[in-house]
Short mmCIF file of C-alpha atoms in Angstrom, two decimals:
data_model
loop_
_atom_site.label_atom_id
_atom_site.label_comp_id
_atom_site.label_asym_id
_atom_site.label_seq_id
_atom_site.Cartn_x
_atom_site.Cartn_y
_atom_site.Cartn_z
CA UNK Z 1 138.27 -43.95 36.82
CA UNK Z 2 136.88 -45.50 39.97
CA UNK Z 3 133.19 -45.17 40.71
CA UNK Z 4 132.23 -43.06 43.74
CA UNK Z 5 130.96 -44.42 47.17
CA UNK Z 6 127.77 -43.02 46.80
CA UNK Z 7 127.28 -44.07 43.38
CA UNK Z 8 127.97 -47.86 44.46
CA UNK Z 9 125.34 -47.44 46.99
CA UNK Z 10 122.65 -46.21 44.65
CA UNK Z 11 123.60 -48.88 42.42
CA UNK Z 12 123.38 -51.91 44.68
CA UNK Z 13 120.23 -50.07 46.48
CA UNK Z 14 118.47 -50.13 43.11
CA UNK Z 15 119.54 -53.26 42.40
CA UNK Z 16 117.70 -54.25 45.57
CA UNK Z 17 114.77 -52.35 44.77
CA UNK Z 18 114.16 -53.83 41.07
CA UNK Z 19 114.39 -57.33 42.33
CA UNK Z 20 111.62 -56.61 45.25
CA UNK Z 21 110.07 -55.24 42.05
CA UNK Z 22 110.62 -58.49 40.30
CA UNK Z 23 109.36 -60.70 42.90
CA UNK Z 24 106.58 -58.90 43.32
CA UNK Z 25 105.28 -58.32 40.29
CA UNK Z 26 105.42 -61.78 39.36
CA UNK Z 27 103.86 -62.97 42.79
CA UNK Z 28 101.04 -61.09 42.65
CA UNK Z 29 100.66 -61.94 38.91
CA UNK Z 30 100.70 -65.20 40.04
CA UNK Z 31 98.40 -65.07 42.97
CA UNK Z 32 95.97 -63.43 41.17
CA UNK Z 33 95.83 -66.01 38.06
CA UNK Z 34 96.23 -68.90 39.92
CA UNK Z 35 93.84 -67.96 43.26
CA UNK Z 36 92.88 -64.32 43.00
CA UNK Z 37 92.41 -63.07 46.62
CA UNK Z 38 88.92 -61.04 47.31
CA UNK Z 39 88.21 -57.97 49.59
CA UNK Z 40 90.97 -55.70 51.06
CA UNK Z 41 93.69 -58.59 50.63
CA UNK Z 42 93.16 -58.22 46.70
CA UNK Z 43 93.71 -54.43 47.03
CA UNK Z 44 97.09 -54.59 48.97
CA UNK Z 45 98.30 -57.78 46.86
CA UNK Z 46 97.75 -55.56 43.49
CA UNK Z 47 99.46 -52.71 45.23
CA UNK Z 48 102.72 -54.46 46.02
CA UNK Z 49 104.62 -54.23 42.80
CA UNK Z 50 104.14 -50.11 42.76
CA UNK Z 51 105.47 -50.26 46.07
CA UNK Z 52 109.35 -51.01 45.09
CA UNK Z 53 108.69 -48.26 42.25
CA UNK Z 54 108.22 -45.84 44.87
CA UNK Z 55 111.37 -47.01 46.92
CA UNK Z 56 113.42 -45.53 43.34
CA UNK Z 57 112.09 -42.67 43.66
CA UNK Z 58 113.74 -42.74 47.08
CA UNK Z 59 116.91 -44.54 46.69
CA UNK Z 60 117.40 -41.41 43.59
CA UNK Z 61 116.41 -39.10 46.21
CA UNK Z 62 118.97 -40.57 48.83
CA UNK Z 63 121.08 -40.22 45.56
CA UNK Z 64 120.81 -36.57 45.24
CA UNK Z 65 121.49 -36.21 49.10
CA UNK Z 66 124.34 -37.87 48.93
CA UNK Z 67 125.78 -36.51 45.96
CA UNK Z 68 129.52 -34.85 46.56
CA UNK Z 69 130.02 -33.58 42.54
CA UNK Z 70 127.62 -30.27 42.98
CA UNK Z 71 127.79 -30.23 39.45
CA UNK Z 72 126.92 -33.54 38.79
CA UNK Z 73 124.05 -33.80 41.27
CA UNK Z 74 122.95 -30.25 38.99
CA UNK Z 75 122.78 -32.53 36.09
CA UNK Z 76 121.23 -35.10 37.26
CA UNK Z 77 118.52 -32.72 38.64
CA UNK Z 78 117.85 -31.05 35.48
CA UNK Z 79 117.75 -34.42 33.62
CA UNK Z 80 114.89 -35.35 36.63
CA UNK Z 81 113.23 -32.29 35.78
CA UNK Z 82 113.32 -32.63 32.02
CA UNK Z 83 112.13 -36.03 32.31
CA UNK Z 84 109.07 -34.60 34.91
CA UNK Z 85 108.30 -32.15 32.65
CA UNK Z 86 108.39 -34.83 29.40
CA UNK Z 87 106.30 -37.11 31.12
CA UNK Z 88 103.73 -34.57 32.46
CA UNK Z 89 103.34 -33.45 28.90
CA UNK Z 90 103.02 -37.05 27.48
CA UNK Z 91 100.00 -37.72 30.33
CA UNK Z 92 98.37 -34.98 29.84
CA UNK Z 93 97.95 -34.78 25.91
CA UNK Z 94 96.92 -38.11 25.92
CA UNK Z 95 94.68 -37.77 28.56
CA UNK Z 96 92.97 -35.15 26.82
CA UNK Z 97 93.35 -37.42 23.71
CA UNK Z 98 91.00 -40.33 25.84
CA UNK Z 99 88.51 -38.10 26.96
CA UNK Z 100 88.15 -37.18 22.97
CA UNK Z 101 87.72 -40.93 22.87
CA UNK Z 102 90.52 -40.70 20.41
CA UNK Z 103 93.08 -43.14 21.73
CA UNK Z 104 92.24 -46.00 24.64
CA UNK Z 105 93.05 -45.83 27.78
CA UNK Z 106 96.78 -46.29 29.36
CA UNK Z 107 97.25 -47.81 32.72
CA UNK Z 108 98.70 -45.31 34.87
CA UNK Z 109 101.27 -47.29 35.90
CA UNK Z 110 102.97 -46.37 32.57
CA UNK Z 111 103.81 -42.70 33.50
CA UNK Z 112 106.74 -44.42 35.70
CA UNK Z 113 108.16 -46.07 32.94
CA UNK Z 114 107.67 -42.96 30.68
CA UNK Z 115 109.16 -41.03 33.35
CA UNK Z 116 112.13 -43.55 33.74
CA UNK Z 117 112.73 -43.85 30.31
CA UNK Z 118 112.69 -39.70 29.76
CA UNK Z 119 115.35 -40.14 32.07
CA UNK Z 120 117.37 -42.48 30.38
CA UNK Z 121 117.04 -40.88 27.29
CA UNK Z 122 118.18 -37.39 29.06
CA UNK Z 123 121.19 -39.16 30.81
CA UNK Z 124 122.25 -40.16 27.07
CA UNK Z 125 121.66 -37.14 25.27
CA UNK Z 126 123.94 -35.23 28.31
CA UNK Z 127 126.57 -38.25 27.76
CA UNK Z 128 126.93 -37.69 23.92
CA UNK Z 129 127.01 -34.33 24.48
CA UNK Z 130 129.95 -34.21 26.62
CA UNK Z 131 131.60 -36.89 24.49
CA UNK Z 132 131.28 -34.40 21.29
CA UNK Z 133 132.09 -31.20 23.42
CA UNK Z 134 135.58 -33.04 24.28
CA UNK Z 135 136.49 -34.12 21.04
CA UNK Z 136 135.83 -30.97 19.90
#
């Protein structure tokens, strides 16, 4: 079965997106081992890796806009909101958990990569799923 246009475009638009994410996550590791910057330079250099994260969140938005399958873009809105809803749950037990001072502190950076992985999880739960329902 061929892929859909707009799927190649999300794919090679991510593609683009995690390799900005790459290179800039291991450039400003980099900088800031090697020759840490000071002042307001220091502030946007640690800033530029998150900014690539927030370009997926737009490249799945541009996603869902393009989107022809209605009930494909359905699922892959529910799976978003599943893995919103998983990863505002996770957060904010464990934030209540650190200010208990019963577990240490998580970057926040990590709720993106809960969030992502949520996702993933949800897109494989909804693939078995229809796997099973069509055997059956």
């Amino acid at each position: 079965m061929p892929m859909p246009p707009e799927i190649k475009r999300y794919t090679r638009r991510l593609l683009v997106t995690m390799t900005l994410y790459g290179v800039a996550l291991v450039g400003a590791n980099m900088w800031f081992r090697h020759a840490p910057p000071a002042g307001l330079l220091a502030y946007i250099v640690a800033i530029l890796p998150a900014l690539p994260i927030m370009g997926v969140f737009v490249v799945i938005g541009r996603l869902l806009i393009e989107m022809r399958d209605e009930y494909v873009r359905m699922q892959f809105v529910r799976q978003s909101l599943i893995a919103t809803g998983v990863t505002l749950s996770i957060t904010t037990a464990w934030g209540f958990l650190e200010g208990f001072q019963l577990v240490p502190h998580a970057q926040g950076y990590y709720a993106a990569t809960l969030w992502f992985s949520s996702l993933g999880l949800c897109v494989m739960v909804h693939t078995v799923r229809e796997i099973w329902r069509a055997r059956v």
